[in-house]
mmCIF file of C-alpha atoms in Angstrom:
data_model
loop_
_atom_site.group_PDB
_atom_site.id
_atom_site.type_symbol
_atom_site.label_atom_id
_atom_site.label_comp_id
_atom_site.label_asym_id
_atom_site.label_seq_id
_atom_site.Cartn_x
_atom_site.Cartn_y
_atom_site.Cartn_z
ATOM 1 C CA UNK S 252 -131.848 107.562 51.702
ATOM 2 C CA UNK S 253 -135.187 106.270 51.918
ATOM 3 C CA UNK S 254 -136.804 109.055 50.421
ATOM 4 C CA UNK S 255 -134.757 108.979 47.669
ATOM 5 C CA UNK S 256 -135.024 104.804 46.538
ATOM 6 C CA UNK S 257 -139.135 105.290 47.356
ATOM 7 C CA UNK S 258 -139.465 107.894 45.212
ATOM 8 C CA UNK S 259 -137.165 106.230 42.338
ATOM 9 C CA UNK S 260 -139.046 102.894 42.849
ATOM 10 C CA UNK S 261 -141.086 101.675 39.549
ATOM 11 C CA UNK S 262 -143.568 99.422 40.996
ATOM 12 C CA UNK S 263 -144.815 97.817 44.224
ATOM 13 C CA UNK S 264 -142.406 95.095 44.444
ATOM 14 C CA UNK S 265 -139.411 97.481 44.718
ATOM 15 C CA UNK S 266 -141.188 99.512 46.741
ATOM 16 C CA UNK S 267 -141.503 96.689 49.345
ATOM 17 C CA UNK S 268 -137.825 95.430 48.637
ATOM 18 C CA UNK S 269 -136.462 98.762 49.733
ATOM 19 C CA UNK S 270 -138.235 98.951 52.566
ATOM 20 C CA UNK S 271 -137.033 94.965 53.362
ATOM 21 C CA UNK S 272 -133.526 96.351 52.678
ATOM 22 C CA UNK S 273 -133.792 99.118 55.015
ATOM 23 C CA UNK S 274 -135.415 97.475 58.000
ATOM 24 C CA UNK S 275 -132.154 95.008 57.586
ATOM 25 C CA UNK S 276 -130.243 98.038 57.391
ATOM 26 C CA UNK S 277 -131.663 99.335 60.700
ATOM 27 C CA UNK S 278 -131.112 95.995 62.385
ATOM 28 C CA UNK S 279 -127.717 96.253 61.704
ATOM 29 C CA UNK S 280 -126.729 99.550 62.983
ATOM 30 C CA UNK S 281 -128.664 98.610 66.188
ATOM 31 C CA UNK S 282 -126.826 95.907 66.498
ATOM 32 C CA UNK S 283 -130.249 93.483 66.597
ATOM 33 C CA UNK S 284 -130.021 89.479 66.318
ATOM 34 C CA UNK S 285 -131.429 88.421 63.609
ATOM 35 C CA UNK S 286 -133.412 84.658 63.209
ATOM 36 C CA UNK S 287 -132.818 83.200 60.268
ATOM 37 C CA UNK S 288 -135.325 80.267 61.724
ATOM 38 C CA UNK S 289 -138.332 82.799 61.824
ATOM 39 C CA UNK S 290 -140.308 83.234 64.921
ATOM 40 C CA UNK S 291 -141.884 81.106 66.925
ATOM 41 C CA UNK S 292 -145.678 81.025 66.598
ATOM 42 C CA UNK S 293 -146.470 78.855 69.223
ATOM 43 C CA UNK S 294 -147.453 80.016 72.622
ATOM 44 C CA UNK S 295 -145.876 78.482 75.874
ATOM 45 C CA UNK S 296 -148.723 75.585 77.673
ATOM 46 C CA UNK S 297 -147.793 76.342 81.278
ATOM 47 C CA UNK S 298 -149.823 73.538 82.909
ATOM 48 C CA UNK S 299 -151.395 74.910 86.586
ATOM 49 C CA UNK S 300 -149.326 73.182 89.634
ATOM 50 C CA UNK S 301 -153.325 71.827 90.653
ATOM 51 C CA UNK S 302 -153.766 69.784 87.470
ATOM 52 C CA UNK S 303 -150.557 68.369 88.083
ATOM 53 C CA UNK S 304 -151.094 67.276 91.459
ATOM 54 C CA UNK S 305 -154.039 65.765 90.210
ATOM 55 C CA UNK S 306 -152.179 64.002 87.312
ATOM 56 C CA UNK S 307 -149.964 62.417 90.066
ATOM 57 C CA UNK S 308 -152.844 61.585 92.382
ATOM 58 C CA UNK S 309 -153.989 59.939 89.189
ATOM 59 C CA UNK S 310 -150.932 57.845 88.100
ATOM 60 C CA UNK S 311 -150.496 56.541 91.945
ATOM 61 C CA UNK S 312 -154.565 55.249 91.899
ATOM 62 C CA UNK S 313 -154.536 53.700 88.792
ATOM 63 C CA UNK S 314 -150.946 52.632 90.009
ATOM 64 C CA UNK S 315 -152.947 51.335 92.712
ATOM 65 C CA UNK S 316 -155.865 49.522 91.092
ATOM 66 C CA UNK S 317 -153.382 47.576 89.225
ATOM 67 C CA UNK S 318 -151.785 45.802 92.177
ATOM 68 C CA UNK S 319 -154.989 45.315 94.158
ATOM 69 C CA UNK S 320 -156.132 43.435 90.865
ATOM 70 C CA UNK S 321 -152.973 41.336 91.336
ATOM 71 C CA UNK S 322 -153.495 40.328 94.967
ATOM 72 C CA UNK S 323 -157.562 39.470 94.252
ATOM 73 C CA UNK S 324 -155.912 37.391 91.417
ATOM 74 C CA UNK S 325 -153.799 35.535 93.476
ATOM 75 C CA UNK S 326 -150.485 37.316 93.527
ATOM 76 C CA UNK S 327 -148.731 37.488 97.048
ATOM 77 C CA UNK S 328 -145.360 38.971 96.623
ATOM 78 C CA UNK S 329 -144.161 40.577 99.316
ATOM 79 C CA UNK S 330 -144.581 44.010 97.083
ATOM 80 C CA UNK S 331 -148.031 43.440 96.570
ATOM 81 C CA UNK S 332 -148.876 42.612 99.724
ATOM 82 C CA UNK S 333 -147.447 45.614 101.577
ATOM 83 C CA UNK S 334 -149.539 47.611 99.122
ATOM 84 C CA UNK S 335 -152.335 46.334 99.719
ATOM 85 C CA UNK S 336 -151.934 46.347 103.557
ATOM 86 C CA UNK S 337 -151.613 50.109 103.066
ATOM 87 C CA UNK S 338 -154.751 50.646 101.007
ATOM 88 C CA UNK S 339 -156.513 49.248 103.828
ATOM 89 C CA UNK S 340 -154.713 50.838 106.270
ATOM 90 C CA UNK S 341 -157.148 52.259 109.140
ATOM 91 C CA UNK S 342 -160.140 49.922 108.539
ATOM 92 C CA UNK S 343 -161.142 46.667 110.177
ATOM 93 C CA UNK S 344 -160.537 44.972 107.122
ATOM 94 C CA UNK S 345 -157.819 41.689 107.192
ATOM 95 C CA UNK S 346 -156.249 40.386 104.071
ATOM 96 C CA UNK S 347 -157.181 36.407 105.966
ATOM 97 C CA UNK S 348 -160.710 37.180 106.057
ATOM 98 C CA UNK S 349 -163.046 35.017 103.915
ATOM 99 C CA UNK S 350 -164.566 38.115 102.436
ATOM 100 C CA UNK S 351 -161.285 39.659 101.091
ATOM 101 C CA UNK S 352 -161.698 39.490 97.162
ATOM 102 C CA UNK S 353 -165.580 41.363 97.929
ATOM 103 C CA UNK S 354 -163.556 43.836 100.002
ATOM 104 C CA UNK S 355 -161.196 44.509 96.892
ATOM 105 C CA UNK S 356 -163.387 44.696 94.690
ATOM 106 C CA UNK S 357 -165.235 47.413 96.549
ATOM 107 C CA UNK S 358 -162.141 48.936 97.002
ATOM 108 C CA UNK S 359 -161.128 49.266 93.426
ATOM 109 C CA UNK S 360 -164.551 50.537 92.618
ATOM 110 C CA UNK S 361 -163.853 53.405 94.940
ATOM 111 C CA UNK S 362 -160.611 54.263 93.684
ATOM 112 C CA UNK S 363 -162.064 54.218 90.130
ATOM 113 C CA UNK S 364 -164.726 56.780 90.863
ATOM 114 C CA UNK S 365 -161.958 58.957 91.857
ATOM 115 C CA UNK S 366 -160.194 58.683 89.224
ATOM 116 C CA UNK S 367 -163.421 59.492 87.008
ATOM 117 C CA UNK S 368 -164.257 62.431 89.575
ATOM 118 C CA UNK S 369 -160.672 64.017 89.107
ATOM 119 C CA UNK S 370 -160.729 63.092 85.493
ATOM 120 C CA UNK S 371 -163.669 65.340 84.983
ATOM 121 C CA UNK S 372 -162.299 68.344 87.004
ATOM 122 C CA UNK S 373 -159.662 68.270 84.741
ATOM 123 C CA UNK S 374 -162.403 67.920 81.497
ATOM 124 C CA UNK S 375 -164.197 71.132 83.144
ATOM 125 C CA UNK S 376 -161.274 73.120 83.103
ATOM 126 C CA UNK S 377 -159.750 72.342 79.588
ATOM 127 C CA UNK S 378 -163.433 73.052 78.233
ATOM 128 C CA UNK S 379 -163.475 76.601 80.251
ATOM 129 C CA UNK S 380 -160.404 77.560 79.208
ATOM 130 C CA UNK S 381 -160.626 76.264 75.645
ATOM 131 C CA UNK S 382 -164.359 78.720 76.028
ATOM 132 C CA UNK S 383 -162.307 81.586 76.820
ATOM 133 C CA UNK S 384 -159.784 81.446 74.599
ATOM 134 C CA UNK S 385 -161.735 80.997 71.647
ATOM 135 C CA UNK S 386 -164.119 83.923 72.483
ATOM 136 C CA UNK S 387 -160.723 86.246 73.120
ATOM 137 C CA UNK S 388 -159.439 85.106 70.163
ATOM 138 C CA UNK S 389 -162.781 86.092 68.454
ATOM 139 C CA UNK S 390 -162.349 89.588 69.212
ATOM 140 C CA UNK S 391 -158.913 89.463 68.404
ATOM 141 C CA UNK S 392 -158.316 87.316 64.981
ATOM 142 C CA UNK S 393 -161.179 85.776 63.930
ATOM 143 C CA UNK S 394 -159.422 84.321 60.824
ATOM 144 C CA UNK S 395 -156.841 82.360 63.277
ATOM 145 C CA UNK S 396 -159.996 80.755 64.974
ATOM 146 C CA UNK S 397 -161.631 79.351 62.257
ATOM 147 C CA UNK S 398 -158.334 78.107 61.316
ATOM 148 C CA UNK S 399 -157.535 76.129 64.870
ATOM 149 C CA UNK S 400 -161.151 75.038 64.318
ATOM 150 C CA UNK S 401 -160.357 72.866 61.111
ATOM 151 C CA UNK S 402 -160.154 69.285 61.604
ATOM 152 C CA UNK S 403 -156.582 68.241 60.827
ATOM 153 C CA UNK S 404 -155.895 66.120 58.179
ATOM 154 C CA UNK S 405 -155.267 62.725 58.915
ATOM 155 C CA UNK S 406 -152.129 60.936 56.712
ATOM 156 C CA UNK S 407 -153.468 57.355 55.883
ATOM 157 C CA UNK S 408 -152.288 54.270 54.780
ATOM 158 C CA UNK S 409 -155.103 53.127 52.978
ATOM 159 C CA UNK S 410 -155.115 53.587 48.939
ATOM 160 C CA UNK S 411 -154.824 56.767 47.140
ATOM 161 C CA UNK S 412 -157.941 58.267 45.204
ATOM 162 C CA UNK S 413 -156.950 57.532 41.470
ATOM 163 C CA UNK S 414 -155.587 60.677 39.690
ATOM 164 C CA UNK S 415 -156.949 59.738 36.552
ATOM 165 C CA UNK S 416 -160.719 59.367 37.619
ATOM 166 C CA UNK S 417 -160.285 62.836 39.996
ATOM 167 C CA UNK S 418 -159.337 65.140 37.064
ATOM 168 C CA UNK S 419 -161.729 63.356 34.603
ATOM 169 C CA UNK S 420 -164.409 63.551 37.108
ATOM 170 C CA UNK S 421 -163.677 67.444 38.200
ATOM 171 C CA UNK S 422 -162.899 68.400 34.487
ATOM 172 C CA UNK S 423 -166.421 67.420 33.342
ATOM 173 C CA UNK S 424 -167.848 69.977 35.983
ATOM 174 C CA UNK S 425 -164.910 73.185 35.358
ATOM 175 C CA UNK S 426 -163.867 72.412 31.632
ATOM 176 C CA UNK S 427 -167.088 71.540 29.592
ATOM 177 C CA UNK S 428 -169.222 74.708 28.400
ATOM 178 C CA UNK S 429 -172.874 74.476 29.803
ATOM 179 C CA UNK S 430 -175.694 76.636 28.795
ATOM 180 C CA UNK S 431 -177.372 77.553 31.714
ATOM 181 C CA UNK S 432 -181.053 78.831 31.843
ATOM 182 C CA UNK S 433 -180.884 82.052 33.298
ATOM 183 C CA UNK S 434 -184.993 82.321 33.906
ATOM 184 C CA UNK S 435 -186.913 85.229 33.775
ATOM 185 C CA UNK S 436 -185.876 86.278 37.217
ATOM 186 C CA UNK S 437 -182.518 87.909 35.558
ATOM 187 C CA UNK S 438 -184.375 90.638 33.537
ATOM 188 C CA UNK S 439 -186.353 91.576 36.595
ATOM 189 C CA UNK S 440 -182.337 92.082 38.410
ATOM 190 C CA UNK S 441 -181.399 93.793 35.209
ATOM 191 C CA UNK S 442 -184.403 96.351 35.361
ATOM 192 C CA UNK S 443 -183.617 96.580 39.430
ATOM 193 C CA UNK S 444 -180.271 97.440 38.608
ATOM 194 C CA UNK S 445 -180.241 100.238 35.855
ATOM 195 C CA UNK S 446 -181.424 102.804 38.588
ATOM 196 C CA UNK S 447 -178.662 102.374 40.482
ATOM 197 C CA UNK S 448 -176.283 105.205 41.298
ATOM 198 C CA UNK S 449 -172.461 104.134 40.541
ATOM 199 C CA UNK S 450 -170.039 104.239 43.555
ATOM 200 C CA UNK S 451 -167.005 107.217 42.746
ATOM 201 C CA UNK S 452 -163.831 105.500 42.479
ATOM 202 C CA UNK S 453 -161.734 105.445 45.745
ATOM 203 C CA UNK S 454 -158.812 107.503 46.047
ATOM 204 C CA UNK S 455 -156.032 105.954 48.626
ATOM 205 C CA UNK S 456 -154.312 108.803 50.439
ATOM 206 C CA UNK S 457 -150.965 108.179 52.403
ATOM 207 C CA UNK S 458 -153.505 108.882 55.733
ATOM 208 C CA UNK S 459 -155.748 106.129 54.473
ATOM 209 C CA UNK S 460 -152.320 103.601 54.196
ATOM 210 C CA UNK S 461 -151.060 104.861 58.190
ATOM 211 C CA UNK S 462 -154.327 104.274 59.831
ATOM 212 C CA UNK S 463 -154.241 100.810 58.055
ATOM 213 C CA UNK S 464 -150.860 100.316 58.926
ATOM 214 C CA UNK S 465 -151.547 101.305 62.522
ATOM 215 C CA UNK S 466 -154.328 98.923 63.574
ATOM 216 C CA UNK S 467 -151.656 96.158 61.995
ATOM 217 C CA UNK S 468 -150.193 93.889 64.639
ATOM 218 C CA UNK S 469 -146.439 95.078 65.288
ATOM 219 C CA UNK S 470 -145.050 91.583 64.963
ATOM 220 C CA UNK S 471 -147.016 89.395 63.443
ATOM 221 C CA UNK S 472 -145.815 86.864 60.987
ATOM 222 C CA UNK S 473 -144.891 88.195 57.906
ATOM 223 C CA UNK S 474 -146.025 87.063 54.598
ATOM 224 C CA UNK S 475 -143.145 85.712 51.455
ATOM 225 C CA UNK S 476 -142.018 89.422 51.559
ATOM 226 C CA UNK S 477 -140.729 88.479 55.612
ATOM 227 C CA UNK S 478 -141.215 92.636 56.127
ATOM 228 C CA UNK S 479 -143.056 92.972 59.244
ATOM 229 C CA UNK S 480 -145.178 95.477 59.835
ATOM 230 C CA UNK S 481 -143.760 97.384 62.641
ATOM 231 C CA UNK S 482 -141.165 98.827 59.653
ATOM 232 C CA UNK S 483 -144.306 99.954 58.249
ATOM 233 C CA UNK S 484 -145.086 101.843 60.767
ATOM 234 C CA UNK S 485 -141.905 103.154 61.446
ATOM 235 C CA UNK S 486 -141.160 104.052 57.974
ATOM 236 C CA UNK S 487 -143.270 107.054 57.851
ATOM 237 C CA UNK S 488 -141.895 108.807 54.421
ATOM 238 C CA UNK S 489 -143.179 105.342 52.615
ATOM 239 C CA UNK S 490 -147.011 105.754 52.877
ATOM 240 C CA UNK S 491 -147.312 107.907 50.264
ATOM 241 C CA UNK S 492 -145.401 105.734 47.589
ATOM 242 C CA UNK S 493 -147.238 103.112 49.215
ATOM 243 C CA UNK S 494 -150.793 104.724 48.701
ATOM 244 C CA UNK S 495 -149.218 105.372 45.014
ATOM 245 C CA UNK S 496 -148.661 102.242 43.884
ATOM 246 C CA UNK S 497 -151.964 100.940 45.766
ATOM 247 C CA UNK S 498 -153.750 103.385 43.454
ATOM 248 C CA UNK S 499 -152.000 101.323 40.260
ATOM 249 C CA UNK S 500 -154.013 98.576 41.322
ATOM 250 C CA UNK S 501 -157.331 100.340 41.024
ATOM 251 C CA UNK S 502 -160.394 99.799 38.744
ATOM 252 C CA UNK S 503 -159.596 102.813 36.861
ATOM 253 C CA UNK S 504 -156.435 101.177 35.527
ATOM 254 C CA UNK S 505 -157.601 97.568 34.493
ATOM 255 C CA UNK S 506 -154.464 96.889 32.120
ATOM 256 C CA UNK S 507 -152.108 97.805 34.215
ATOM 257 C CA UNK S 508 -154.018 96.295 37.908
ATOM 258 C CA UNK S 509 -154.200 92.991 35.952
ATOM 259 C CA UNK S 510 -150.360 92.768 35.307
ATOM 260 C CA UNK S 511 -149.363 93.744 39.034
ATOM 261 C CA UNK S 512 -152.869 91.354 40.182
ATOM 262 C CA UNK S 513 -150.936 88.455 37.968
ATOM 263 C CA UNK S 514 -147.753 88.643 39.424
ATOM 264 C CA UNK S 515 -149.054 89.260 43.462
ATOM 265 C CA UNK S 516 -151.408 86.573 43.416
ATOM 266 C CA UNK S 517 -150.690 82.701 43.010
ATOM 267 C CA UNK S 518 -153.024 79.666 43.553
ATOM 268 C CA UNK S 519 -151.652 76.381 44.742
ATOM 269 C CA UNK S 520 -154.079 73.538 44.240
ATOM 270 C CA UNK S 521 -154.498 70.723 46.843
ATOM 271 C CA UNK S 522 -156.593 67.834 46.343
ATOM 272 C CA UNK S 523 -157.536 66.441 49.779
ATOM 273 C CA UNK S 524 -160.127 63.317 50.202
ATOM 274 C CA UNK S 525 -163.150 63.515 52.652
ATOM 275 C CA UNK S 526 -161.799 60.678 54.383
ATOM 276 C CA UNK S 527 -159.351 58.057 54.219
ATOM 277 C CA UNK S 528 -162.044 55.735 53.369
ATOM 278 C CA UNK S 529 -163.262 57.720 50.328
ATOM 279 C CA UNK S 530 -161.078 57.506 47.247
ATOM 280 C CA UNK S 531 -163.811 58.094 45.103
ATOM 281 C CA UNK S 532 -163.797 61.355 42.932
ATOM 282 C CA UNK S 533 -166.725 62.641 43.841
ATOM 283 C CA UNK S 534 -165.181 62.697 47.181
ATOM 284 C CA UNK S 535 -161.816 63.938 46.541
ATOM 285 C CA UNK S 536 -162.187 67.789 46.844
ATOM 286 C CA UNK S 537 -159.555 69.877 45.653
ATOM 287 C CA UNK S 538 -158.301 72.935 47.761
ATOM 288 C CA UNK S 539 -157.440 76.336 46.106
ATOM 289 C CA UNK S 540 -154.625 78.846 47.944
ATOM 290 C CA UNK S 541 -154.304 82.039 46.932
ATOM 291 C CA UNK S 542 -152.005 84.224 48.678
#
């Protein structure tokens, strides 16, 4: 049945609809579930049993600190007290001696460098691990690095950038003809360039489409079509009408590449400011998406 709707298909968007209808198809026979939520990107953050025990030895000094600050300030409730008996529990130290508040504040000095030296094991291991997951991701999917890289964008309260004074402002650079002086450099380019040997036009062959297909991550998220590409890969009998209507889109056809180029490609424009503090337009940049 496949075969026989690939084969009758017009254009690349029915090819791809087919091929959406049978992977539901198969899902259904098999019996599979089915998320209507989508999948979940995110990866589990198991936190190692060490950094929590550090966590908690945190919490209990800074716990700590805060009642001996209390007692040296001249709180004596029986709480207090007993916790401060037991912070200086084993030394010659007694909470009558004339020397007490030096002896506290000694002793919350100590407990603060702990604190700092546990709080920058923990800093040594978030920045090793954040090292080695960014240079595994590099081999993996560069494109998702440079993506967690991006600083997010902060949602202020502060005033809006003027809509008026952005488009004006951006208009005058995109809208307005300018005659540019090309130079004499560009004839020198020209003369470089007539020399030069056009490149044959590429021919797409179903083999070219499976070896594509194969190096394709089995489950990763789908684009608007929500066909994944395992069902590429499974879907052997499709990679020729696939390499078929790739070929449509080819220099060699411009009319026709334009038309299908039109209606896959869309561009969503997002102005975002430099910073909340910047509403001028100069500093309001806008943000093209094409997918």
């Amino acid at each position: 049945m496949l075969v026989t709707y690939s084969e009758a298909s017009r254009d690349l968007f029915e090819t791809d609809s087919i091929l959406f209808g049978a992977a539901l198809a198969v899902c259904r026979i098999i019996g599979a579930t089915l998320s209507k939520a989508g999948r979940a990107t995110g990866q589990s953050s198991a936190i190692p049993a060490w950094r929590i025990r550090i966590e908690e030895r945190i919490a209990r000094a800074r716990a700590l600190i805060g009642r001996l600050i209390c007692f040296r300030s001249g709180n004596t409730r029986p709480r207090i007290v007993r916790t401060v008996r037991m912070a200086f529990a084993g030394t010659n130290v007694s909470l009558s001696q004339p020397d007490i508040t030096q002896k506290l504040t000694e002793r919350i000095d100590d407990v603060k460098q702990r604190i700092a030296a546990w709080g920058k094991r923990i800093r040594r291991y978030t920045e090793r691990s954040t090292r080695f997951n960014q240079n595994r991701l590099f081999q993996s999917d560069q494109k998702r690095l440079n993506k967690s890289l991006e600083r997010p964008i902060v949602s202020g309260t502060g005033a809006s950038p003027n809509q008026a004074d952005t488009v004006a402002f951006w208009r005058s650079l995109w809208s307005e003809p300018v005659n540019h002086n090309e130079g004499p450099w560009t004839e020198v380019v020209v003369s470089q360039c007539t020399g030069i040997t056009p490149m044959d036009p590429v021919t797409i062959t179903p083999d070219d489409v499976a070896e594509a297909v194969r190096r394709s991550p089995n489950w990763k998220s789908p684009e608007l079509d929500g066909l994944h590409h395992y069902w590429l890969k499974g879907f052997v009998v499709c990679h020729a009408v696939l390499a078929d209507s790739i070929k449509r889109l080819s220099i060699r056809s411009r009319s026709r590449a334009s038309s299908l180029l039109g209606s896959l490609t869309w561009f969503l424009k997002i102005t975002i400011p430099q910073t909340r503090a910047n509403t001028a337009p100069s500093r309001v940049y806008p943000l093209y998406i094409r997918h």
